[in-house]
XYZ file of C-alpha atoms in Angstrom:
243
model
C -50.730 15.474 136.383
C -49.172 17.926 133.972
C -45.748 19.357 134.835
C -47.076 22.898 135.191
C -49.830 21.773 137.549
C -47.396 19.772 139.626
C -45.088 22.771 139.962
C -47.972 24.945 141.032
C -48.891 22.424 143.747
C -45.271 22.181 144.855
C -45.061 25.957 145.193
C -48.264 25.995 147.216
C -46.832 23.400 149.573
C -43.578 25.325 149.984
C -45.410 28.576 150.666
C -47.718 26.983 153.215
C -45.155 25.214 155.357
C -41.923 26.312 157.067
C -40.531 22.991 158.244
C -39.355 21.184 155.122
C -36.716 18.480 155.018
C -35.042 17.292 151.835
C -33.847 13.715 151.386
C -31.727 13.242 148.274
C -29.586 10.818 146.352
C -27.388 10.344 143.305
C -29.844 12.011 140.911
C -29.077 15.368 142.523
C -25.399 15.034 141.687
C -25.685 13.520 138.208
C -26.998 16.840 136.956
C -23.637 18.327 138.040
C -21.879 15.760 135.873
C -21.102 13.254 138.637
C -22.028 9.743 137.402
C -23.817 7.252 139.598
C -21.156 4.627 140.257
C -23.884 1.935 140.431
C -24.581 2.480 136.759
C -22.191 -0.179 135.523
C -21.100 0.542 131.990
C -18.656 -0.885 129.533
C -15.882 1.291 130.870
C -15.991 -0.461 134.236
C -15.779 -3.864 132.602
C -12.822 -2.784 130.480
C -10.776 -1.285 133.312
C -11.731 -3.263 136.425
C -12.024 -6.944 137.287
C -14.754 -6.340 139.890
C -18.123 -4.539 139.962
C -18.227 -1.134 141.715
C -20.122 -2.469 144.730
C -17.346 -5.008 145.325
C -14.537 -2.509 144.981
C -16.262 -0.048 147.274
C -16.644 -2.545 150.074
C -14.806 -2.585 153.384
C -13.381 -6.060 152.763
C -12.063 -5.093 149.325
C -10.514 -1.909 150.754
C -8.686 -4.082 153.297
C -7.614 -6.853 150.957
C -6.818 -4.929 147.787
C -6.151 -1.292 148.729
C -4.146 -0.523 145.595
C -7.043 -1.550 143.311
C -9.515 0.264 145.597
C -7.609 3.505 145.262
C -7.160 3.085 141.515
C -10.956 2.960 141.162
C -11.567 5.605 143.828
C -9.357 8.231 142.231
C -10.741 7.546 138.781
C -14.433 7.149 139.516
C -15.274 8.851 142.827
C -13.464 12.205 142.798
C -14.969 14.956 140.644
C -13.502 18.152 142.034
C -14.471 20.261 139.013
C -18.202 19.570 139.561
C -20.297 22.620 140.454
C -23.606 22.885 142.325
C -26.643 22.745 140.011
C -30.063 24.384 140.241
C -31.294 21.876 142.823
C -28.362 22.500 145.153
C -28.729 26.272 144.821
C -32.500 26.302 145.373
C -32.199 24.133 148.488
C -29.683 26.619 149.916
C -32.130 29.439 149.140
C -34.977 27.575 150.826
C -32.887 27.145 153.972
C -31.904 30.817 153.944
C -35.602 31.761 153.549
C -36.450 29.793 156.706
C -38.334 27.058 154.879
C -35.924 24.181 154.798
C -34.598 22.755 158.068
C -32.112 20.207 156.721
C -30.691 18.452 153.721
C -30.204 14.740 154.258
C -28.042 13.373 151.463
C -26.664 10.027 150.358
C -24.130 11.851 148.203
C -20.495 12.264 149.175
C -19.407 15.159 146.961
C -19.955 18.191 149.221
C -21.939 20.095 146.589
C -24.754 21.008 148.965
C -22.304 22.883 151.184
C -20.650 24.420 148.138
C -24.047 25.841 147.159
C -24.466 27.426 150.597
C -26.522 24.903 152.574
C -25.615 24.990 156.271
C -27.459 21.996 157.753
C -26.361 19.030 155.677
C -26.398 15.494 157.042
C -24.107 13.308 154.939
C -25.344 9.755 155.531
C -22.501 8.229 153.540
C -19.736 10.662 154.472
C -17.680 12.874 152.161
C -14.794 12.465 149.773
C -13.538 15.849 150.941
C -12.499 14.386 154.315
C -9.821 11.757 154.796
C -8.231 10.488 158.009
C -5.222 8.502 159.027
C -6.433 5.234 160.529
C -3.435 5.201 162.863
C -3.207 8.721 164.322
C -6.413 10.370 163.068
C -4.640 13.195 161.223
C -6.901 14.930 158.650
C -5.986 14.986 154.951
C -7.923 16.925 152.316
C -9.116 15.477 149.041
C -6.124 16.816 147.029
C -3.835 14.730 149.193
C -5.635 11.654 147.908
C -6.135 12.743 144.308
C -2.589 14.007 143.706
C -0.987 10.955 145.230
C -0.499 7.441 143.880
C -0.989 3.989 145.271
C -2.190 3.690 148.830
C -1.941 7.093 150.580
C 0.153 7.208 153.738
C -0.145 9.756 156.517
C 2.420 12.526 156.328
C 2.469 12.574 160.141
C 2.933 8.945 161.084
C 3.001 6.895 157.902
C -0.264 5.097 158.657
C -2.879 4.305 156.016
C -5.278 7.164 155.066
C -8.925 6.248 154.577
C -11.636 8.402 152.964
C -14.378 9.442 155.362
C -16.978 7.628 153.269
C -19.227 4.763 154.288
C -18.194 1.714 152.299
C -20.378 -1.295 151.671
C -20.340 -3.551 154.742
C -19.794 -0.535 157.015
C -22.421 0.988 159.291
C -23.683 4.524 159.068
C -22.507 7.102 161.592
C -24.930 6.819 164.505
C -24.893 10.520 165.380
C -25.711 11.483 161.775
C -28.380 8.790 161.606
C -30.055 9.996 164.814
C -30.067 13.599 163.650
C -31.608 12.562 160.289
C -34.336 10.617 162.093
C -35.159 13.622 164.260
C -35.375 16.046 161.329
C -37.584 13.703 159.336
C -39.795 12.800 162.305
C -40.445 16.507 163.068
C -40.836 17.727 159.496
C -44.140 18.999 158.136
C -43.072 18.198 154.565
C -40.557 15.630 153.327
C -39.220 16.219 149.807
C -37.544 13.130 148.378
C -35.505 13.900 145.296
C -33.061 12.271 142.931
C -33.073 8.853 144.581
C -34.401 5.457 143.613
C -34.796 4.654 147.355
C -32.991 1.408 146.785
C -30.064 1.828 149.180
C -30.657 0.760 152.759
C -30.552 1.611 155.599
C -30.662 5.181 154.246
C -33.909 4.705 152.278
C -35.644 3.365 155.369
C -35.287 6.720 157.085
C -38.388 8.072 155.345
C -40.490 5.651 157.403
C -39.991 8.016 160.370
C -41.954 10.784 158.677
C -45.132 11.743 160.509
C -45.955 15.078 158.885
C -48.455 16.320 156.352
C -46.965 15.998 152.860
C -44.539 13.731 151.042
C -43.224 14.970 147.727
C -41.289 12.569 145.458
C -39.240 14.051 142.621
C -37.385 11.534 140.457
C -37.021 10.793 136.755
C -37.886 7.112 137.228
C -40.325 5.258 139.453
C -39.470 4.566 143.093
C -40.904 1.985 145.561
C -42.546 4.871 147.457
C -44.389 6.608 144.608
C -47.707 5.277 145.942
C -47.379 7.097 149.262
C -46.458 10.470 147.683
C -48.950 13.318 148.073
C -47.223 14.866 145.075
C -45.230 12.864 142.524
C -43.145 14.648 139.872
C -41.264 12.439 137.428
C -38.862 14.968 135.906
C -35.204 16.089 136.235
C -34.757 17.534 139.706
C -32.881 20.622 138.481
C -35.754 21.475 136.192
C -38.246 21.098 139.037
C -36.262 23.121 141.523
C -35.654 25.869 138.987
C -39.408 26.407 138.879
C -39.760 26.878 142.638
C -40.697 30.427 143.548
C -39.721 31.935 146.876
């Protein structure tokens, strides 16, 4: 299907239905200049002795917190990033009464920055950090501007980012809410994700509605079940949505 035809069909779907849910991943954020940390490049190999998945694991955080935070500050915090066309259009769709929720695997807070109100962050957010001892909240600047392992200004306990590390389970309340939104949606738009990270990717199995739209630059394991498949940059696609 030609890009123009696909966009026309996408617009028809959006105009017809008023219970859309968006499920997104790293591809939504990369267009804001935030790299996918799973894309291992030469820089990682030069600076770090372990692959990103190892460093961003619960056991590594416990055993080598200094190295964890060296990687985390350098590779996970991009406070200058701004929402892109996809973020902004999703916020517009919600405001127009079309989109019920954004379910994201991203941890950068850009959906909220664009104006989205109902955002389910499956993997948490770098913008929130908590003392593991007393629970005191610390913002992202407290982590970024510090050095070594951050300690709580209230009690001196270790401060942990509110992000789901490898080996950790997803927040059950967030997970349940995501299941409910997907199960009740008329249309599920999957965008900017390879659908390779579980259990998050398995959530789309709860969809029982009418249309599945998959928007991703590369192929995904679920392309065959899509009612509409658009292999293009997500910002370009969302820019063409007409409200």
